[in-house]
PDB file of C-alpha atoms and ligand atoms in Angstrom:
ATOM      1  CA  UNK A 158      31.851  34.342  78.367  1.00 48.00           C
ATOM      2  CA  UNK A 159      32.360  35.309  75.021  1.00 47.00           C
ATOM      3  CA  UNK A 160      29.936  33.397  72.456  1.00 48.00           C
ATOM      4  CA  UNK A 161      31.752  32.012  69.379  1.00 52.00           C
ATOM      5  CA  UNK A 162      31.259  34.008  66.247  1.00 51.00           C
ATOM      6  CA  UNK A 163      29.204  31.671  64.620  1.00 56.00           C
ATOM      7  CA  UNK A 164      26.655  31.327  67.488  1.00 55.00           C
ATOM      8  CA  UNK A 165      24.158  33.604  66.210  1.00 56.00           C
ATOM      9  CA  UNK A 166      24.239  31.799  62.998  1.00 58.00           C
ATOM     10  CA  UNK A 167      23.796  28.780  64.632  1.00 54.00           C
ATOM     11  CA  UNK A 168      20.941  29.806  67.022  1.00 54.00           C
ATOM     12  CA  UNK A 169      18.725  30.422  63.749  1.00 71.00           C
ATOM     13  CA  UNK A 170      18.976  27.156  62.324  1.00 88.00           C
ATOM     14  CA  UNK A 171      15.944  25.172  62.934  1.00 90.00           C
ATOM     15  CA  UNK A 172      15.787  21.516  63.684  1.00 92.00           C
ATOM     16  CA  UNK A 173      14.296  19.427  60.252  1.00 91.00           C
ATOM     17  CA  UNK A 174      12.433  17.263  62.690  1.00 90.00           C
ATOM     18  CA  UNK A 175      10.706  19.254  65.259  1.00 90.00           C
ATOM     19  CA  UNK A 176      10.926  22.368  63.362  1.00 88.00           C
ATOM     20  CA  UNK A 177      12.340  24.143  66.562  1.00 88.00           C
ATOM     21  CA  UNK A 178      15.441  26.240  66.808  1.00 87.00           C
ATOM     22  CA  UNK A 179      18.187  24.289  67.264  1.00 89.00           C
ATOM     23  CA  UNK A 180      18.983  25.569  71.052  1.00 88.00           C
ATOM     24  CA  UNK A 181      15.572  24.496  71.933  1.00 88.00           C
ATOM     25  CA  UNK A 182      15.157  21.465  69.868  1.00 92.00           C
ATOM     26  CA  UNK A 183      12.670  18.955  71.744  1.00 94.00           C
ATOM     27  CA  UNK A 184      13.460  15.612  69.483  1.00 95.00           C
ATOM     28  CA  UNK A 185      14.735  14.085  72.973  1.00 96.00           C
ATOM     29  CA  UNK A 186      11.857  14.535  74.502  1.00 95.00           C
ATOM     30  CA  UNK A 187       9.408  14.268  71.961  1.00 96.00           C
ATOM     31  CA  UNK A 188       7.963  10.307  71.592  1.00 95.00           C
ATOM     32  CA  UNK A 189      10.113   8.549  68.365  1.00 94.00           C
ATOM     33  CA  UNK A 190       6.725   6.733  67.659  1.00 95.00           C
ATOM     34  CA  UNK A 191       3.577   8.744  68.333  1.00 96.00           C
ATOM     35  CA  UNK A 192       1.319   7.795  70.826  1.00 97.00           C
ATOM     36  CA  UNK A 193      -1.918   6.118  69.679  1.00 96.00           C
ATOM     37  CA  UNK A 194      -4.633   7.294  71.396  1.00 95.00           C
ATOM     38  CA  UNK A 195      -8.524   6.009  71.186  1.00 92.00           C
ATOM     39  CA  UNK A 196      -9.804   9.722  71.466  1.00 95.00           C
ATOM     40  CA  UNK A 197      -9.651  11.376  67.797  1.00 95.00           C
ATOM     41  CA  UNK A 198      -8.424  15.114  68.338  1.00 96.00           C
ATOM     42  CA  UNK A 199      -8.809  18.273  66.344  1.00 95.00           C
ATOM     43  CA  UNK A 200      -7.375  21.000  67.390  1.00 94.00           C
ATOM     44  CA  UNK A 201      -9.177  24.377  65.652  1.00 93.00           C
ATOM     45  CA  UNK A 202      -6.091  26.393  65.862  1.00 89.00           C
ATOM     46  CA  UNK A 203      -6.228  30.464  64.940  1.00 87.00           C
ATOM     47  CA  UNK A 204      -3.719  31.853  62.577  1.00 84.00           C
ATOM     48  CA  UNK A 205      -2.340  34.155  65.022  1.00 82.00           C
ATOM     49  CA  UNK A 206      -1.318  31.867  67.408  1.00 76.00           C
ATOM     50  CA  UNK A 207      -0.433  29.371  65.241  1.00 74.00           C
ATOM     51  CA  UNK A 208       2.346  31.855  64.776  1.00 75.00           C
ATOM     52  CA  UNK A 209       3.155  31.967  67.967  1.00 73.00           C
ATOM     53  CA  UNK A 210       6.495  31.267  69.295  1.00 72.00           C
ATOM     54  CA  UNK A 211       4.869  29.515  72.451  1.00 74.00           C
ATOM     55  CA  UNK A 212       2.125  27.714  70.718  1.00 82.00           C
ATOM     56  CA  UNK A 213       2.053  24.496  71.986  1.00 87.00           C
ATOM     57  CA  UNK A 214      -0.159  22.904  69.401  1.00 90.00           C
ATOM     58  CA  UNK A 215       3.033  21.203  67.427  1.00 91.00           C
ATOM     59  CA  UNK A 216       4.094  19.355  70.466  1.00 92.00           C
ATOM     60  CA  UNK A 217       0.441  17.425  70.234  1.00 95.00           C
ATOM     61  CA  UNK A 218       0.531  16.717  66.582  1.00 95.00           C
ATOM     62  CA  UNK A 219       4.173  15.557  67.061  1.00 95.00           C
ATOM     63  CA  UNK A 220       3.490  13.423  69.858  1.00 97.00           C
ATOM     64  CA  UNK A 221       0.187  12.029  69.104  1.00 97.00           C
ATOM     65  CA  UNK A 222      -0.795   9.775  66.373  1.00 97.00           C
ATOM     66  CA  UNK A 223      -4.647  10.404  66.187  1.00 95.00           C
ATOM     67  CA  UNK A 224      -4.770  14.611  65.760  1.00 96.00           C
ATOM     68  CA  UNK A 225      -5.622  16.620  63.414  1.00 94.00           C
ATOM     69  CA  UNK A 226      -4.676  20.020  63.039  1.00 93.00           C
ATOM     70  CA  UNK A 227      -7.216  22.716  61.418  1.00 92.00           C
ATOM     71  CA  UNK A 228      -6.236  26.441  60.433  1.00 87.00           C
ATOM     72  CA  UNK A 229      -9.409  27.800  59.739  1.00 79.00           C
ATOM     73  CA  UNK A 230     -11.095  30.109  62.677  1.00 82.00           C
ATOM     74  CA  UNK A 231     -14.185  27.955  62.920  1.00 85.00           C
ATOM     75  CA  UNK A 232     -14.930  24.383  62.362  1.00 89.00           C
ATOM     76  CA  UNK A 233     -17.185  23.391  59.301  1.00 87.00           C
ATOM     77  CA  UNK A 234     -19.132  19.492  58.684  1.00 85.00           C
ATOM     78  CA  UNK A 235     -16.563  17.944  56.724  1.00 84.00           C
ATOM     79  CA  UNK A 236     -13.653  18.666  59.952  1.00 83.00           C
ATOM     80  CA  UNK A 237     -15.931  16.349  62.067  1.00 81.00           C
ATOM     81  CA  UNK A 238     -17.250  13.378  59.189  1.00 74.00           C
ATOM     82  CA  UNK A 239     -14.596  10.664  59.290  1.00 60.00           C
ATOM     83  CA  UNK A 240     -14.258   8.932  56.448  1.00 50.00           C
ATOM     84  CA  UNK A 241     -14.398   5.538  58.207  1.00 50.00           C
ATOM     85  CA  UNK A 242     -17.930   6.419  59.989  1.00 55.00           C
ATOM     86  CA  UNK A 243     -20.617   3.801  58.802  1.00 54.00           C
ATOM     87  CA  UNK A 244     -24.018   3.808  60.525  1.00 56.00           C
ATOM     88  CA  UNK A 245     -22.939  -0.178  61.295  1.00 53.00           C
ATOM     89  CA  UNK A 246     -19.872   1.596  63.742  1.00 63.00           C
ATOM     90  CA  UNK A 247     -20.941   2.818  67.005  1.00 66.00           C
ATOM     91  CA  UNK A 248     -21.266   6.289  66.812  1.00 75.00           C
ATOM     92  CA  UNK A 249     -18.631   8.678  67.629  1.00 85.00           C
ATOM     93  CA  UNK A 250     -18.693  10.878  70.964  1.00 90.00           C
ATOM     94  CA  UNK A 251     -18.151  14.179  70.187  1.00 94.00           C
ATOM     95  CA  UNK A 252     -16.903  16.634  73.080  1.00 95.00           C
ATOM     96  CA  UNK A 253     -15.610  19.657  72.933  1.00 95.00           C
ATOM     97  CA  UNK A 254     -13.192  21.644  75.650  1.00 93.00           C
ATOM     98  CA  UNK A 255     -14.042  24.887  76.732  1.00 90.00           C
ATOM     99  CA  UNK A 256     -14.864  26.347  80.172  1.00 86.00           C
ATOM    100  CA  UNK A 257     -18.812  26.783  81.378  1.00 85.00           C
ATOM    101  CA  UNK A 258     -21.150  30.029  80.603  1.00 85.00           C
ATOM    102  CA  UNK A 259     -24.302  30.228  81.975  1.00 88.00           C
ATOM    103  CA  UNK A 260     -26.279  29.418  78.799  1.00 87.00           C
ATOM    104  CA  UNK A 261     -23.496  26.918  77.903  1.00 89.00           C
ATOM    105  CA  UNK A 262     -22.786  24.960  81.007  1.00 90.00           C
ATOM    106  CA  UNK A 263     -20.532  22.225  81.047  1.00 92.00           C
ATOM    107  CA  UNK A 264     -19.641  19.225  82.777  1.00 93.00           C
ATOM    108  CA  UNK A 265     -16.240  18.647  84.011  1.00 92.00           C
ATOM    109  CA  UNK A 266     -13.940  15.717  81.998  1.00 90.00           C
ATOM    110  CA  UNK A 267     -14.230  13.042  85.477  1.00 88.00           C
ATOM    111  CA  UNK A 268     -18.206  13.548  85.405  1.00 90.00           C
ATOM    112  CA  UNK A 269     -18.360  12.916  81.009  1.00 91.00           C
ATOM    113  CA  UNK A 270     -16.251   9.745  81.916  1.00 88.00           C
ATOM    114  CA  UNK A 271     -18.447   8.765  84.616  1.00 87.00           C
ATOM    115  CA  UNK A 272     -21.190   9.022  83.017  1.00 84.00           C
ATOM    116  CA  UNK A 273     -20.512   7.558  79.419  1.00 79.00           C
ATOM    117  CA  UNK A 274     -17.497   5.192  79.884  1.00 66.00           C
ATOM    118  CA  UNK A 275     -18.462   2.442  82.929  1.00 65.00           C
ATOM    119  CA  UNK A 276     -16.638  -0.035  80.606  1.00 66.00           C
ATOM    120  CA  UNK A 277     -13.214   1.604  80.685  1.00 62.00           C
ATOM    121  CA  UNK A 278     -10.954  -1.365  79.127  1.00 67.00           C
ATOM    122  CA  UNK A 279     -13.466  -1.323  75.916  1.00 72.00           C
ATOM    123  CA  UNK A 280     -14.151   2.809  76.016  1.00 74.00           C
ATOM    124  CA  UNK A 281     -16.811   3.908  73.019  1.00 81.00           C
ATOM    125  CA  UNK A 282     -14.819   6.012  70.111  1.00 86.00           C
ATOM    126  CA  UNK A 283     -14.217   9.387  71.393  1.00 92.00           C
ATOM    127  CA  UNK A 284     -13.691  12.964  69.598  1.00 95.00           C
ATOM    128  CA  UNK A 285     -12.213  15.402  71.267  1.00 96.00           C
ATOM    129  CA  UNK A 286     -11.993  18.985  70.077  1.00 95.00           C
ATOM    130  CA  UNK A 287      -9.769  21.619  71.254  1.00 93.00           C
ATOM    131  CA  UNK A 288     -10.128  25.635  70.141  1.00 91.00           C
ATOM    132  CA  UNK A 289      -6.482  27.089  70.005  1.00 89.00           C
ATOM    133  CA  UNK A 290      -6.580  31.035  70.835  1.00 86.00           C
ATOM    134  CA  UNK A 291      -6.634  33.670  72.682  1.00 81.00           C
ATOM    135  CA  UNK A 292      -9.463  33.370  75.503  1.00 79.00           C
ATOM    136  CA  UNK A 293     -10.978  36.458  73.113  1.00 83.00           C
ATOM    137  CA  UNK A 294     -10.693  34.230  70.067  1.00 87.00           C
ATOM    138  CA  UNK A 295     -11.539  30.967  71.285  1.00 88.00           C
ATOM    139  CA  UNK A 296     -14.802  32.626  72.223  1.00 89.00           C
ATOM    140  CA  UNK A 297     -15.857  33.663  68.986  1.00 92.00           C
ATOM    141  CA  UNK A 298     -14.578  30.750  67.492  1.00 93.00           C
ATOM    142  CA  UNK A 299     -16.932  28.258  69.436  1.00 93.00           C
ATOM    143  CA  UNK A 300     -19.590  30.748  68.784  1.00 93.00           C
ATOM    144  CA  UNK A 301     -18.705  30.502  65.252  1.00 95.00           C
ATOM    145  CA  UNK A 302     -18.930  26.559  65.202  1.00 95.00           C
ATOM    146  CA  UNK A 303     -22.222  26.377  67.275  1.00 93.00           C
ATOM    147  CA  UNK A 304     -24.223  25.163  64.677  1.00 93.00           C
ATOM    148  CA  UNK A 305     -21.803  22.377  63.444  1.00 93.00           C
ATOM    149  CA  UNK A 306     -21.349  21.263  67.372  1.00 94.00           C
ATOM    150  CA  UNK A 307     -25.111  21.350  67.887  1.00 93.00           C
ATOM    151  CA  UNK A 308     -25.456  18.945  65.032  1.00 91.00           C
ATOM    152  CA  UNK A 309     -22.549  16.821  66.446  1.00 91.00           C
ATOM    153  CA  UNK A 310     -24.166  16.465  69.639  1.00 92.00           C
ATOM    154  CA  UNK A 311     -21.170  17.739  71.039  1.00 94.00           C
ATOM    155  CA  UNK A 312     -20.987  17.888  74.450  1.00 95.00           C
ATOM    156  CA  UNK A 313     -19.286  20.934  76.033  1.00 95.00           C
ATOM    157  CA  UNK A 314     -16.391  19.122  78.819  1.00 93.00           C
ATOM    158  CA  UNK A 315     -14.370  21.663  80.698  1.00 89.00           C
ATOM    159  CA  UNK A 316     -10.882  20.439  83.198  1.00 85.00           C
ATOM    160  CA  UNK A 317     -11.712  19.292  86.480  1.00 79.00           C
ATOM    161  CA  UNK A 318      -9.517  22.256  87.641  1.00 69.00           C
ATOM    162  CA  UNK A 319     -12.254  24.637  86.241  1.00 51.00           C
ATOM    163  CA  UNK A 320     -11.351  28.125  85.661  1.00 49.00           C
ATOM    164  CA  UNK A 321     -11.580  30.760  88.186  1.00 45.00           C
ATOM    165  CA  UNK A 322     -12.138  34.224  86.845  1.00 41.00           C
ATOM    166  CA  UNK A 323     -11.322  35.859  90.151  1.00 39.00           C
ATOM    167  CA  UNK A 324      -7.746  35.273  90.030  1.00 40.00           C
ATOM    168  CA  UNK A 325      -5.830  37.221  86.866  1.00 40.00           C
ATOM    169  CA  UNK A 326      -3.237  35.763  85.136  1.00 41.00           C
ATOM    170  CA  UNK A 327      -1.264  32.453  86.087  1.00 39.00           C
ATOM    171  CA  UNK A 328      -2.097  28.933  86.271  1.00 37.00           C
ATOM    172  CA  UNK A 329      -3.081  26.686  88.971  1.00 33.00           C
ATOM    173  CA  UNK A 330       0.365  25.220  87.645  1.00 36.00           C
ATOM    174  CA  UNK A 331       2.495  28.242  86.596  1.00 38.00           C
ATOM    175  CA  UNK A 332       5.345  26.927  89.195  1.00 37.00           C
ATOM    176  CA  UNK A 333       6.593  24.725  85.948  1.00 44.00           C
ATOM    177  CA  UNK A 334       4.439  25.001  83.172  1.00 51.00           C
ATOM    178  CA  UNK A 335       3.461  28.648  82.298  1.00 52.00           C
ATOM    179  CA  UNK A 336       4.063  29.938  79.216  1.00 53.00           C
ATOM    180  CA  UNK A 337       2.370  33.420  78.857  1.00 52.00           C
ATOM    181  CA  UNK A 338      -0.144  34.958  81.124  1.00 48.00           C
ATOM    182  CA  UNK A 339      -3.569  33.601  80.569  1.00 49.00           C
ATOM    183  CA  UNK A 340      -6.093  36.034  81.241  1.00 47.00           C
ATOM    184  CA  UNK A 341      -7.903  34.073  83.957  1.00 45.00           C
ATOM    185  CA  UNK A 342      -6.549  31.776  86.920  1.00 44.00           C
ATOM    186  CA  UNK A 343      -6.940  28.210  85.665  1.00 48.00           C
ATOM    187  CA  UNK A 344      -5.921  28.507  81.897  1.00 54.00           C
ATOM    188  CA  UNK A 345      -3.757  26.255  80.594  1.00 69.00           C
ATOM    189  CA  UNK A 346      -1.832  26.325  77.677  1.00 81.00           C
ATOM    190  CA  UNK A 347      -3.640  23.155  74.877  1.00 87.00           C
ATOM    191  CA  UNK A 348      -0.694  20.837  75.404  1.00 90.00           C
ATOM    192  CA  UNK A 349      -1.807  20.844  78.994  1.00 88.00           C
ATOM    193  CA  UNK A 350      -5.227  20.831  78.982  1.00 89.00           C
ATOM    194  CA  UNK A 351      -5.038  17.797  75.950  1.00 93.00           C
ATOM    195  CA  UNK A 352      -2.697  16.271  78.097  1.00 93.00           C
ATOM    196  CA  UNK A 353      -5.257  16.093  81.365  1.00 90.00           C
ATOM    197  CA  UNK A 354      -8.411  15.480  78.914  1.00 92.00           C
ATOM    198  CA  UNK A 355      -6.679  12.275  77.903  1.00 94.00           C
ATOM    199  CA  UNK A 356      -5.103  11.403  81.378  1.00 92.00           C
ATOM    200  CA  UNK A 357      -8.939  11.335  82.110  1.00 90.00           C
ATOM    201  CA  UNK A 358     -11.045   9.441  79.171  1.00 90.00           C
ATOM    202  CA  UNK A 359      -7.626   7.270  77.612  1.00 92.00           C
ATOM    203  CA  UNK A 360      -7.726   3.636  78.939  1.00 89.00           C
ATOM    204  CA  UNK A 361      -4.200   4.192  79.261  1.00 90.00           C
ATOM    205  CA  UNK A 362      -4.514   8.153  80.542  1.00 92.00           C
ATOM    206  CA  UNK A 363      -2.083   8.346  83.362  1.00 93.00           C
ATOM    207  CA  UNK A 364       0.827   7.304  80.846  1.00 95.00           C
ATOM    208  CA  UNK A 365       0.062   9.098  78.056  1.00 96.00           C
ATOM    209  CA  UNK A 366      -0.462  12.565  80.371  1.00 93.00           C
ATOM    210  CA  UNK A 367       2.732  11.711  81.771  1.00 93.00           C
ATOM    211  CA  UNK A 368       5.017  11.857  78.491  1.00 95.00           C
ATOM    212  CA  UNK A 369       3.053  14.833  77.347  1.00 94.00           C
ATOM    213  CA  UNK A 370       3.598  16.885  80.519  1.00 91.00           C
ATOM    214  CA  UNK A 371       6.746  15.579  80.111  1.00 91.00           C
ATOM    215  CA  UNK A 372       7.223  17.387  76.294  1.00 92.00           C
ATOM    216  CA  UNK A 373       5.629  19.970  77.665  1.00 88.00           C
ATOM    217  CA  UNK A 374       7.959  20.265  80.886  1.00 87.00           C
ATOM    218  CA  UNK A 375      11.015  20.431  78.807  1.00 89.00           C
ATOM    219  CA  UNK A 376       9.933  23.127  76.596  1.00 86.00           C
ATOM    220  CA  UNK A 377       9.268  25.628  79.780  1.00 82.00           C
ATOM    221  CA  UNK A 378      12.703  24.900  80.954  1.00 84.00           C
ATOM    222  CA  UNK A 379      14.610  25.137  77.416  1.00 85.00           C
ATOM    223  CA  UNK A 380      12.553  28.049  76.985  1.00 79.00           C
ATOM    224  CA  UNK A 381      13.165  29.625  80.136  1.00 76.00           C
ATOM    225  CA  UNK A 382      16.956  29.323  80.125  1.00 78.00           C
ATOM    226  CA  UNK A 383      16.818  30.515  76.362  1.00 71.00           C
ATOM    227  CA  UNK A 384      15.053  33.968  77.277  1.00 61.00           C
ATOM    228  CA  UNK A 385      16.746  34.383  80.689  1.00 53.00           C
ATOM    229  CA  UNK A 386      17.486  37.968  81.194  1.00 50.00           C
ATOM    230  CA  UNK A 387      21.145  36.894  81.909  1.00 45.00           C
ATOM    231  CA  UNK A 388      21.526  37.481  78.141  1.00 43.00           C
ATOM    232  CA  UNK A 389      23.464  40.517  77.720  1.00 46.00           C
ATOM    233  CA  UNK A 390      21.174  41.888  74.810  1.00 51.00           C
ATOM    234  CA  UNK A 391      17.413  41.078  75.393  1.00 54.00           C
ATOM    235  CA  UNK A 392      15.640  43.616  73.280  1.00 57.00           C
ATOM    236  CA  UNK A 393      17.784  42.287  70.394  1.00 58.00           C
ATOM    237  CA  UNK A 394      17.334  38.887  71.245  1.00 60.00           C
ATOM    238  CA  UNK A 395      13.368  39.537  71.073  1.00 62.00           C
ATOM    239  CA  UNK A 396      13.646  41.490  67.790  1.00 62.00           C
ATOM    240  CA  UNK A 397      15.655  38.613  66.078  1.00 62.00           C
ATOM    241  CA  UNK A 398      12.764  35.544  67.803  1.00 63.00           C
ATOM    242  CA  UNK A 399      10.189  38.370  66.265  1.00 66.00           C
ATOM    243  CA  UNK A 400      11.646  38.288  63.299  1.00 64.00           C
ATOM    244  CA  UNK A 401      12.446  34.409  63.173  1.00 60.00           C
ATOM    245  CA  UNK A 402       8.372  33.768  63.989  1.00 60.00           C
ATOM    246  CA  UNK A 403       7.047  36.039  61.699  1.00 61.00           C
ATOM    247  CA  UNK A 404       9.462  34.628  59.034  1.00 55.00           C
ATOM    248  CA  UNK A 405       8.311  30.963  59.641  1.00 49.00           C
TER     249      UNK A 405
HETATM  250 ZN1   ZN B 588      14.347  18.557  66.887  1.00 73.16          ZN
END
């Protein structure tokens, strides 16, 4: 099948709304009105990760109302001191998503919920911090943020599925949602991790999780279609994509 002469040109065009190349535009699945949440979400976004084409944080910032992306490699005090926070209002509980380690054990998000959110219809304000980076960078970022996390009384939480470091690569959801090989079994993309977390802790969690996962699924579907090996010149395409992400 022959491509139209200007197909290459069009492929490079970026959608104004979702900032993605037109063939993989996600505007038809991203909620028109960003979803409100009781949880304030802060994504500490490693600069390398934010340049990566398959990074999922932009899906979250476009789909959710109460999300802030911060670019530096570590959390600082001012990132988590909300302007509206007064001594009168109930204190905001802070949790951060990171796997358990012997020195810093994590509670699963379900355990956290059963311990802290007995009254699900009127949950206390919650702040969720997520580190979006490779495994190695995220460990460094958490380490560099330790003091601020400790001061905020932040509780380390992990997904109920946990991490199984004995399985290399892939995720338990890899039938549908794997975008890139992660270093350990049970690792998931940032958007999926946030979706699962909100699914567990938001009063309307199931619905929010379903919406976010459907955006992610569509991203995976389009991406796999676009990057299929049936493309006659995959190397050239790859190079073009690399140039594209380097230019953004
Ligand atoms: Zn779009």
